[in-house]
Short mmCIF file of C-alpha atoms and ligand atoms in Angstrom, two decimals:
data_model
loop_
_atom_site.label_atom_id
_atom_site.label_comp_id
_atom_site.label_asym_id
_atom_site.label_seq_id
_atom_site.Cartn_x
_atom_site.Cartn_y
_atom_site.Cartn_z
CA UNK J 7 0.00 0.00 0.00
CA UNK J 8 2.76 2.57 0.79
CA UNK J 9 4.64 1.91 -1.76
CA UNK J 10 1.64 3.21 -4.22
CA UNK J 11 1.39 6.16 -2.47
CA UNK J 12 5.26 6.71 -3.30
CA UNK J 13 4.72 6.30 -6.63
CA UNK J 14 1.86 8.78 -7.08
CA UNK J 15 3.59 11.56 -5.89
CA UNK J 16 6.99 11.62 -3.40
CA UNK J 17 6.16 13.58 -0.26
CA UNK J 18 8.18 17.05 -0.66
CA UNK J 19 10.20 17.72 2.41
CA UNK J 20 12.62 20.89 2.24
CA UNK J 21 15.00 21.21 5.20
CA UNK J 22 16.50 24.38 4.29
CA UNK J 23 14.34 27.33 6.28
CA UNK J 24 13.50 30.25 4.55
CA UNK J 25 14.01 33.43 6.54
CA UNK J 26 12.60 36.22 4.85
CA UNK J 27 11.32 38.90 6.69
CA UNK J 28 9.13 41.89 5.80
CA UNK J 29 11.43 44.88 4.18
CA UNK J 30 12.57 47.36 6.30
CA UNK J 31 12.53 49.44 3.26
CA UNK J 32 9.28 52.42 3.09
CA UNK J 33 9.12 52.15 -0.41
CA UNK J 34 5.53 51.47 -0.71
CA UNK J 35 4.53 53.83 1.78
CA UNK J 36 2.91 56.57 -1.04
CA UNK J 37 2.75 54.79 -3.63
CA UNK J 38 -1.12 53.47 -5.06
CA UNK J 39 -2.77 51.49 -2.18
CA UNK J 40 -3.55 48.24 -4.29
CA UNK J 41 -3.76 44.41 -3.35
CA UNK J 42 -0.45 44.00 -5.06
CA UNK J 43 1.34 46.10 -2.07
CA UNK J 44 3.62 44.51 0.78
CA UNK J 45 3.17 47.94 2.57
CA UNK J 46 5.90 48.59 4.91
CA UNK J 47 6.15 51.95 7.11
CA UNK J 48 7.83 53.73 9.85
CA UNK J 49 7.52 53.46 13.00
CA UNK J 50 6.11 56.98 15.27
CA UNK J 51 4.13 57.57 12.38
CA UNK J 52 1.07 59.94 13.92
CA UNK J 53 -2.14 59.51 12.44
CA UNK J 54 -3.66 63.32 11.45
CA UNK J 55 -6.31 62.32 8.87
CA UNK J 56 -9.77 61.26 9.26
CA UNK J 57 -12.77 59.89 6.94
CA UNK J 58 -14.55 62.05 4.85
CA UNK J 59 -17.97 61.80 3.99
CA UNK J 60 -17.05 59.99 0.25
CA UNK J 61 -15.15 57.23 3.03
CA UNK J 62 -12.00 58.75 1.68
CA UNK J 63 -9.04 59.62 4.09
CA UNK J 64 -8.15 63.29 4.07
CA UNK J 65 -5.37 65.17 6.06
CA UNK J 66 -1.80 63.81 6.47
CA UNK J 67 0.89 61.93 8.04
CA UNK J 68 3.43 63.26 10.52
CA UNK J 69 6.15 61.92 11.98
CA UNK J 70 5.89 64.32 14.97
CA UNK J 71 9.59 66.41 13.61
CA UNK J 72 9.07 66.94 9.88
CA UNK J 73 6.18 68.76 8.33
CA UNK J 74 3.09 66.57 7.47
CA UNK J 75 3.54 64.29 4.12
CA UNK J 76 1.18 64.70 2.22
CA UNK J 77 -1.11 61.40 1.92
CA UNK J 78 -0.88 58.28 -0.43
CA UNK J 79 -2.20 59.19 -3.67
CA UNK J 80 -5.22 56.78 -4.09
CA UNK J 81 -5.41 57.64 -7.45
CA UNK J 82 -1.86 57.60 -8.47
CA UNK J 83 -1.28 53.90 -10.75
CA UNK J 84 2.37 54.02 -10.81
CA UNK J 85 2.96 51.02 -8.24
CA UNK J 86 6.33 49.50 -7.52
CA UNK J 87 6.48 46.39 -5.82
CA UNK J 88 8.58 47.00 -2.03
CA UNK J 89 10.36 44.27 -2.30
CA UNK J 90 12.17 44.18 -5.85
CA UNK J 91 11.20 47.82 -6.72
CA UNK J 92 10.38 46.29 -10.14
CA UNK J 93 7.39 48.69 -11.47
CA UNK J 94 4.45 46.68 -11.07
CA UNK J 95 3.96 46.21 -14.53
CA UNK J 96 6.77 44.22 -15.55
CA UNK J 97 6.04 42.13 -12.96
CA UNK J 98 4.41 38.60 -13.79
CA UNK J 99 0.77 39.21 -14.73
CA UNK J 100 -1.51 38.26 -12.08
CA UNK J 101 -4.49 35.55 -12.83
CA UNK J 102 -7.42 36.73 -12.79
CA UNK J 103 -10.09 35.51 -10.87
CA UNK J 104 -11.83 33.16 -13.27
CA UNK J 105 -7.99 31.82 -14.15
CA UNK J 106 -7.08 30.91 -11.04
CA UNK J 107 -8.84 27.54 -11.02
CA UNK J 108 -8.11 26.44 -14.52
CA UNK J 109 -5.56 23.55 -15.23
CA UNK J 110 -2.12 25.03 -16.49
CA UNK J 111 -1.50 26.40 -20.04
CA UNK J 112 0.47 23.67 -21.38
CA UNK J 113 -2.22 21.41 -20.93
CA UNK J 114 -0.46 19.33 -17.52
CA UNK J 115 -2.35 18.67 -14.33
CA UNK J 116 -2.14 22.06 -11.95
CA UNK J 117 0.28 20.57 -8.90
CA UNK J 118 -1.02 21.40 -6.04
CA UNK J 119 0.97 21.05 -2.35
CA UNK J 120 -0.74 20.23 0.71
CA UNK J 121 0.43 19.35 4.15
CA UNK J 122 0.39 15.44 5.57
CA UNK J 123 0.31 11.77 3.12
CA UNK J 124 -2.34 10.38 1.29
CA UNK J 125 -6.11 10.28 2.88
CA UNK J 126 -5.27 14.18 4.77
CA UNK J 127 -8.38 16.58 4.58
CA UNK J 128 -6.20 18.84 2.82
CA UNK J 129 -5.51 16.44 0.35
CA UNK J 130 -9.73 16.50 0.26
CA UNK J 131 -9.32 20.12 0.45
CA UNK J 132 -6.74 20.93 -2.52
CA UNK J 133 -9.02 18.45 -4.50
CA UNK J 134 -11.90 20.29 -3.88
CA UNK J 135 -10.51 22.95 -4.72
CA UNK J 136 -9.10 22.01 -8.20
CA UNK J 137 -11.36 19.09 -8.95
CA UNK J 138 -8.49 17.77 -11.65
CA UNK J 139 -5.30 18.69 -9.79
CA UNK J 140 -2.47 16.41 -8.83
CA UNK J 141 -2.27 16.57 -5.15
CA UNK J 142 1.51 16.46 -4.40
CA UNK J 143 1.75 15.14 0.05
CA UNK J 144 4.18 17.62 1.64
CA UNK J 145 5.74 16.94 5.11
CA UNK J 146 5.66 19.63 7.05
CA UNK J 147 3.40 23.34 6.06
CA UNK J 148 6.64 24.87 5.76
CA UNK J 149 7.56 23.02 2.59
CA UNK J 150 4.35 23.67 1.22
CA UNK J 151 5.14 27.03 1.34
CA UNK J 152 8.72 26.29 -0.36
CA UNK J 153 7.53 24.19 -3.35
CA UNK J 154 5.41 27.26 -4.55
CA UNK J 155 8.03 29.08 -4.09
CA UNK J 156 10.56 26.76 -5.83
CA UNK J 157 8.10 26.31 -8.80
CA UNK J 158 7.90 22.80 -7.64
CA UNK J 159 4.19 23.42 -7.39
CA UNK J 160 1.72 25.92 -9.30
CA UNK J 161 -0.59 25.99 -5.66
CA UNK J 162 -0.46 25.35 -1.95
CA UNK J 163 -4.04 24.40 -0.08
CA UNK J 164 -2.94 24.71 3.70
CA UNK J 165 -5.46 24.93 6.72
CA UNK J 166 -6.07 28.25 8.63
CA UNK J 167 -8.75 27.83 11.43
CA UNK J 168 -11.58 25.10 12.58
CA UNK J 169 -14.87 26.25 13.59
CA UNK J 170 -13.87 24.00 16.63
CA UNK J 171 -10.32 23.94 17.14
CA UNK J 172 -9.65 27.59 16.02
CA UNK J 173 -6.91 29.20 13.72
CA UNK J 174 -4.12 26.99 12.79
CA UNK J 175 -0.97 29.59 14.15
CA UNK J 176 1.34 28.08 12.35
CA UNK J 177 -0.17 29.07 9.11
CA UNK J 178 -0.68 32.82 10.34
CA UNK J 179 3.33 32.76 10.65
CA UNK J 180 4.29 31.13 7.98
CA UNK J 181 1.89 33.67 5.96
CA UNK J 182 4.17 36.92 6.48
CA UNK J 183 7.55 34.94 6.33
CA UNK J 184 6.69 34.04 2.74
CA UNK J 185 5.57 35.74 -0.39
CA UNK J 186 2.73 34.14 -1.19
CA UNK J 187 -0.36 35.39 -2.26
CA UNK J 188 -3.98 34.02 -1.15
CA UNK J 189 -5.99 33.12 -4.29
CA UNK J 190 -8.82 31.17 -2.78
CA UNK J 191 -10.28 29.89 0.22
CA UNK J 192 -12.16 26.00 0.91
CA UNK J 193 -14.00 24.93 3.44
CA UNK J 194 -14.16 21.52 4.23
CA UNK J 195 -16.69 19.58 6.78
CA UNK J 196 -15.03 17.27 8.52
CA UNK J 197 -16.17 14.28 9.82
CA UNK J 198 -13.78 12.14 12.08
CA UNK J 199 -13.49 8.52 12.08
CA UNK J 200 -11.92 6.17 14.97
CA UNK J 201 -9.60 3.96 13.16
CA UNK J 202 -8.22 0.63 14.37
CA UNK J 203 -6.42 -2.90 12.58
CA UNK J 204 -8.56 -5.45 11.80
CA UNK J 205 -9.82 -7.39 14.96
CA UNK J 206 -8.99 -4.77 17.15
CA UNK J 207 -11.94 -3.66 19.43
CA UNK J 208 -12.69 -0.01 21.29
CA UNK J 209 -12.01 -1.68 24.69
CA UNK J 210 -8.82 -2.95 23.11
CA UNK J 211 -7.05 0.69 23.03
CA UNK J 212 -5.16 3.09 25.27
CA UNK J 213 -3.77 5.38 23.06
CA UNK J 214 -4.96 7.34 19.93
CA UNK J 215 -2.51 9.27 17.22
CA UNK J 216 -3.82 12.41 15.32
CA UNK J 217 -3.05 16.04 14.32
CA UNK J 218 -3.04 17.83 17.05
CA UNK J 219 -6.60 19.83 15.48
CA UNK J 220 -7.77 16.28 15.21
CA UNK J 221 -7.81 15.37 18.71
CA UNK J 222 -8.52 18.79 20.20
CA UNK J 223 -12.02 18.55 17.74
CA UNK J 224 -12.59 14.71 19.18
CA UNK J 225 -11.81 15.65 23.08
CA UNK J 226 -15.19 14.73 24.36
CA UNK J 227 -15.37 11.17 22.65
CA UNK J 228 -11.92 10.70 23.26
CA UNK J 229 -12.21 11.77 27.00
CA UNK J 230 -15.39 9.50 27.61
CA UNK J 231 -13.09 6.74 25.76
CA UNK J 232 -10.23 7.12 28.50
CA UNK J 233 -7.69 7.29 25.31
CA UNK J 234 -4.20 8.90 25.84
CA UNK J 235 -3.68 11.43 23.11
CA UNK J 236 -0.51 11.55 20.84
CA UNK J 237 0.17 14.25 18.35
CA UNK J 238 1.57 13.29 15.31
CA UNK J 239 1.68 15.40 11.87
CA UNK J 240 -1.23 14.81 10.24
CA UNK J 241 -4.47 12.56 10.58
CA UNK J 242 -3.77 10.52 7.67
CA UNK J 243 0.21 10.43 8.90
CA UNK J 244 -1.52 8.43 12.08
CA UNK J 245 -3.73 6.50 10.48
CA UNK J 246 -0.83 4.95 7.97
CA UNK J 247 1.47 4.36 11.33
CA UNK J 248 -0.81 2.46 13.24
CA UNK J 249 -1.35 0.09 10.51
CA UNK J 250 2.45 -0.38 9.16
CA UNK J 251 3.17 -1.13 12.90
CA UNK J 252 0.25 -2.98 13.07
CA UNK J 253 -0.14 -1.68 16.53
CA UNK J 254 -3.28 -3.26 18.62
CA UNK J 255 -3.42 -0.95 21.32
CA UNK J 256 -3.95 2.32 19.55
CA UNK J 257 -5.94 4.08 17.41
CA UNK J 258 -6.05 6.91 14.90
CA UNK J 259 -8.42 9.92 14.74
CA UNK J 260 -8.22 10.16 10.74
CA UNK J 261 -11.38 10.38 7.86
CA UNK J 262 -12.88 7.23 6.12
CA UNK J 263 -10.54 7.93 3.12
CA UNK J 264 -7.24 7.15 5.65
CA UNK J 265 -9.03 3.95 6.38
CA UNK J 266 -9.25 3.01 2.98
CA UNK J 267 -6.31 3.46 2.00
CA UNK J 268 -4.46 1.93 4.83
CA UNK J 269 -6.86 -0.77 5.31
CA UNK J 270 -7.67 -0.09 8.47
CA UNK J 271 -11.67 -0.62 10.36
CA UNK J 272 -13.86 2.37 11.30
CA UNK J 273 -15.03 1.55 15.05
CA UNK J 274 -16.69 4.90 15.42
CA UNK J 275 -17.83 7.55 12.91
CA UNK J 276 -18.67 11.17 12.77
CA UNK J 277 -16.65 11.56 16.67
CA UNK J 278 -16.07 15.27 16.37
CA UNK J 279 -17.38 16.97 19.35
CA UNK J 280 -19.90 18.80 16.79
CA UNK J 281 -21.77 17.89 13.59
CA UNK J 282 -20.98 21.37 12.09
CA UNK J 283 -17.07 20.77 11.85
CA UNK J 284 -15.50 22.78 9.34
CA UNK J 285 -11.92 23.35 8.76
CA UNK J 286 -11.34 26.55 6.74
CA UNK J 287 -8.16 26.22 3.63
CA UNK J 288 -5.93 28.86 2.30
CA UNK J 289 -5.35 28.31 -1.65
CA UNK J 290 -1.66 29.95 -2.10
CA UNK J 291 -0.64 30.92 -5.43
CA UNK J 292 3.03 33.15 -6.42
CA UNK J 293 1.03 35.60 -7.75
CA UNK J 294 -2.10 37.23 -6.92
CA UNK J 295 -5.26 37.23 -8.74
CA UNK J 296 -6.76 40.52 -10.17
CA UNK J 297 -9.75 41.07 -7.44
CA UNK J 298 -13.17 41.12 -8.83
CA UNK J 299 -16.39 42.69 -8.33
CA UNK J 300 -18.58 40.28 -10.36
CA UNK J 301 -19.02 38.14 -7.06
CA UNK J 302 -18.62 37.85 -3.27
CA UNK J 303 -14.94 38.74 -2.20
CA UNK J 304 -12.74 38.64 1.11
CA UNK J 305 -10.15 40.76 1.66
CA UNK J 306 -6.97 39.40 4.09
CA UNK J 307 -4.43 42.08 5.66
CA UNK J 308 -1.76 41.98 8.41
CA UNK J 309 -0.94 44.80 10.45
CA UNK J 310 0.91 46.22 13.00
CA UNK J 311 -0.16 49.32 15.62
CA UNK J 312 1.56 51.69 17.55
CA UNK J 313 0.98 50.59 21.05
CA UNK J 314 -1.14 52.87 22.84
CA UNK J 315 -5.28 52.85 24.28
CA UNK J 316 -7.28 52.67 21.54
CA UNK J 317 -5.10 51.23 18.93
CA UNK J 318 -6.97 48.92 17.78
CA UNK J 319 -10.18 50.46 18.21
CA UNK J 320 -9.33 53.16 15.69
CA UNK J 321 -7.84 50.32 13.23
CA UNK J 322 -10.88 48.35 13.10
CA UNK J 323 -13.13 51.47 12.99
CA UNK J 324 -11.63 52.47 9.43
CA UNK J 325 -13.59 49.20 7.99
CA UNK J 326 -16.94 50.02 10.49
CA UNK J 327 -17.09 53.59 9.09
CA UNK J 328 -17.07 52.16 5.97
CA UNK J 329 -19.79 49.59 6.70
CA UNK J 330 -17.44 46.71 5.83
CA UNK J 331 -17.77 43.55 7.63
CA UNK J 332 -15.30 41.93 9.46
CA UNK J 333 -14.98 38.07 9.51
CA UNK J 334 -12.23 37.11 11.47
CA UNK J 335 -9.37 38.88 13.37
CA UNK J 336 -6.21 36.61 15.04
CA UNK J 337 -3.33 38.29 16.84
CA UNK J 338 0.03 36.67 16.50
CA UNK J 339 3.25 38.39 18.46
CA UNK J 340 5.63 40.50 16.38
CA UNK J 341 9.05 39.16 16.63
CA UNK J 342 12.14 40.29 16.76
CA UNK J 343 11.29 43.32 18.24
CA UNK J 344 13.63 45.32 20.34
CA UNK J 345 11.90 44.48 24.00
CA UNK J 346 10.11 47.43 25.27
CA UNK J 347 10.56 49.21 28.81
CA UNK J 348 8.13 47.82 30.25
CA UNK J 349 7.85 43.56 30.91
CA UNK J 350 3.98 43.91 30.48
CA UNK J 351 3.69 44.90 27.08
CA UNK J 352 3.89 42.95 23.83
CA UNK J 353 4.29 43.71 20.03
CA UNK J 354 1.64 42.38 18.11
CA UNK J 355 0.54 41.56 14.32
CA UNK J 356 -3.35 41.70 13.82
CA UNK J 357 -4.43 39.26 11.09
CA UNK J 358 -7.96 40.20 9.88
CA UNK J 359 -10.35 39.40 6.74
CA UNK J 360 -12.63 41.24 5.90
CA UNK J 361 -16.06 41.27 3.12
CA UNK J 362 -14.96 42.95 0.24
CA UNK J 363 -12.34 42.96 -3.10
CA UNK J 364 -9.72 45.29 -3.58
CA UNK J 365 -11.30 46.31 -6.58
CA UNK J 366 -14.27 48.30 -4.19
CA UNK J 367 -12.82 51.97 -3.98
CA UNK J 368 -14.49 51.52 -0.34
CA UNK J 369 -12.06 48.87 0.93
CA UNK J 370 -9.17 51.03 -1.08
CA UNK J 371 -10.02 53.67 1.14
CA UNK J 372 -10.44 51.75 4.29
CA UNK J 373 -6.88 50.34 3.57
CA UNK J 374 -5.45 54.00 2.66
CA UNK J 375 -6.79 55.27 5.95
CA UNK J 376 -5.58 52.60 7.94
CA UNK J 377 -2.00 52.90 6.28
CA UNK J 378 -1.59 56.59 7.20
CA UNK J 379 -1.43 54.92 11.07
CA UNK J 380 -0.19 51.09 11.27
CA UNK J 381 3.52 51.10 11.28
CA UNK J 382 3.50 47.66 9.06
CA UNK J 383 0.64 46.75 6.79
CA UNK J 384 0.38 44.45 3.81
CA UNK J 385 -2.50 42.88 2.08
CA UNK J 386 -2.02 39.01 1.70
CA UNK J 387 -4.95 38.48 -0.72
CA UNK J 388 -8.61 39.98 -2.43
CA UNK J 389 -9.96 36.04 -3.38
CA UNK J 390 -13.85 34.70 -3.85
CA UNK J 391 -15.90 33.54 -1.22
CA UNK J 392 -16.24 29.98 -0.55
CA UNK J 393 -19.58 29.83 -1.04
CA UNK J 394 -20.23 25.87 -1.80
CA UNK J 395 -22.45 24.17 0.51
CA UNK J 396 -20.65 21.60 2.72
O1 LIG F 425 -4.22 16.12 9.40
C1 LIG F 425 -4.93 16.35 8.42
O2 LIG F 425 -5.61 15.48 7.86
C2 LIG F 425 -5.01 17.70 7.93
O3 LIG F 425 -5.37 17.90 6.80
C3 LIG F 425 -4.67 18.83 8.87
C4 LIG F 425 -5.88 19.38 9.60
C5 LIG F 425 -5.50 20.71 10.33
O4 LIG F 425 -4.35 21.13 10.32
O5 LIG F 425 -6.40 21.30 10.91
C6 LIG F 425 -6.93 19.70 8.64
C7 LIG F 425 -8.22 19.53 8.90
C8 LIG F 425 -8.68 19.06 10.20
O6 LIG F 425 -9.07 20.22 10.90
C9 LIG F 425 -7.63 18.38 10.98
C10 LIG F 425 -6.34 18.49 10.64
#
């Protein structure tokens, strides 16, 4: 059995860690605000603008010495990209948001990376995703990152939160130390299975192996069971140990797929502590796609604030004056910041998506107002809705 899997596609593992941090460089900082822009700025930057009643930002920037800059052009199209200050337009064109899920050009399967071996939910996920794709098993999310990076890959499909288990931090991360760009999101109901070897009854285990997610979404069937949990990489990873060991003491938290392909017994079905289990997917492409207005779009930023009362408040107010809905905000902590005075106070980067394409002059101007004051900001990706039913 695993030597099929090998043969399908070999599991990409890349040890080498790539380090790349955002640009110190304020390049971007008045040039067009557009979903193309890493935008990097100063810190001390002092917010003197406000919303007008067209939802544009008026006023200026100061950074409390020199006279006021004047503000980011909104309607100035020469863009440079921060990070190669290549004009935008000789950079690679963009797909466009009805490209984005068609096969490649020459014809090929689109290779698409996901995290964990055969019978993962983000193998389900990347295949739901691009119905026709060849799903290519990466080891760690890391190298998921890499082989769309490395042109290994044309997409990544990586997980970013559970409705039960909550975001998936490692992805957050990973997002700002890479280039990537979101093109897509998939959501995916999942529906957990306990897995065992053939003959091998409930009362039989003590210990269970499964993604970490996994077992935190199973913890009240898996407390009532008595099981000792054991995180391993991914759900499918657990499933495919227990039977090559051909262990008869533990189990595996893993889908109905893992047990088919590992030949392994379902003693329990749908053991999620809720019916509505959803894990949310990132689809990650090297280039964005050109936002839309022809259907429902999300918007994903990260940000950073001057510390202060009210910081965020007046960050998350630039989308409410707007009347632009919010659906999901995650702090992470800003590293490698020079430590602060005081013990009790941490740096922070605010993740947050919100309903609307970059292609809405309203979320342009939400993003231009909220530039003038967050000392880093950069827009990961303007993608469609999932919308599918699960
Ligand atoms: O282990 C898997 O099967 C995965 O695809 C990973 C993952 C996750 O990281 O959240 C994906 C979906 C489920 O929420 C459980 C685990």
């Amino acid at each position: 059995m695993a030597a099929s899997i090998a043969a399908r596609s070999p599991v990409i593992s890349i040890s080498r860690q790539i380090t790349a941090k955002p640009s110190p460089s304020d390049r971007g900082s008045r040039s067009t605000v557009s979903f193309r822009q890493p935008y990097i700025r100063r810190r001390n930057v002092r917010l003197l603008a406000s919303v007008n009643s067209n939802g544009g930002a008026t006023g200026g920037i100061s950074d409390g010495k020199a006279p006021a800059l004047e503000l980011p052009n909104i309607d100035d199209d020469s863009t440079y990209d921060v990070v190669s200050g290549v004009p935008s337009h000789l950079l690679p064109k963009p797909l466009s948001s009805t490209q984005y899920s068609k096969p490649v050009s020459d014809g090929s399967r689109l290779r698409v990376a996901y995290q964990g071996v055969r019978g993962a939910y983000s193998e389900s996920a990347a295949e739901k995703a691009y119905p026709n794709c060849e799903a290519v098993p990466c080891d760690q999310f890391d190298a998921a990152f890499q082989a769309v990076e490395r042109w290994l890959v044309d997409r990544a499909v990586l997980p970013i939160e559970n409705s039960l288990g909550g975001s998936i931090h490692r992805n957050y991360d990973l997002l700002l130390r890479h280039r990537l760009h979101i093109v897509g999101e998939v959501k995916l109901a999942v529906r957990h299975c306990l897995l065992a070897n053939h003959g091998v009854k409930v009362e039989d285990l003590k210990r269970v192996l499964s993604h970490p997610q996994a077992l935190a979404q199973c913890e009240n069937t898996l407390t009532k069971l008595g099981l000792v949990r054991e995180a391993v990489d991914d759900t499918a990873g657990a499933a495919k140990d227990v039977a090559l060991r051909n262990l008869k003491d533990t189990g595996a938290v893993a889908s109905s797929a893992a047990a088919a392909i590992y030949g392994m017994d379902i003693l329990a079905e749908d053991i999620q502590d809720d019916c509505d289990n959803v894990t949310r997917f990132l689809i990650l492409a090297r280039e964005p796609i050109i936002p839309g207005t022809d259907r429902p779009f999300k918007t994903s930023i990260v940000f950073s604030l001057e510390w202060g009362p009210g910081a965020l408040f007046k960050a998350l107010a630039v989308f409410a004056l707007r009347q632009i809905n919010l659906t999901k905000i995650e702090s992470r902590p800003l590293r490698n910041q020079p430590s602060r005075s005081s013990d009790t106070c941490f740096d922070y980067l605010f993740y947050v998506d919100f309903e609307a394409s970059m292609a809405d002059q309203n979320a342009q101007n939400a993003l231009g107002h909220l530039k003038e004051f967050a000392t880093f900001l950069r827009v990961l990706g303007s993608y469609p809705l999932d919308t599918t039913m699960l």
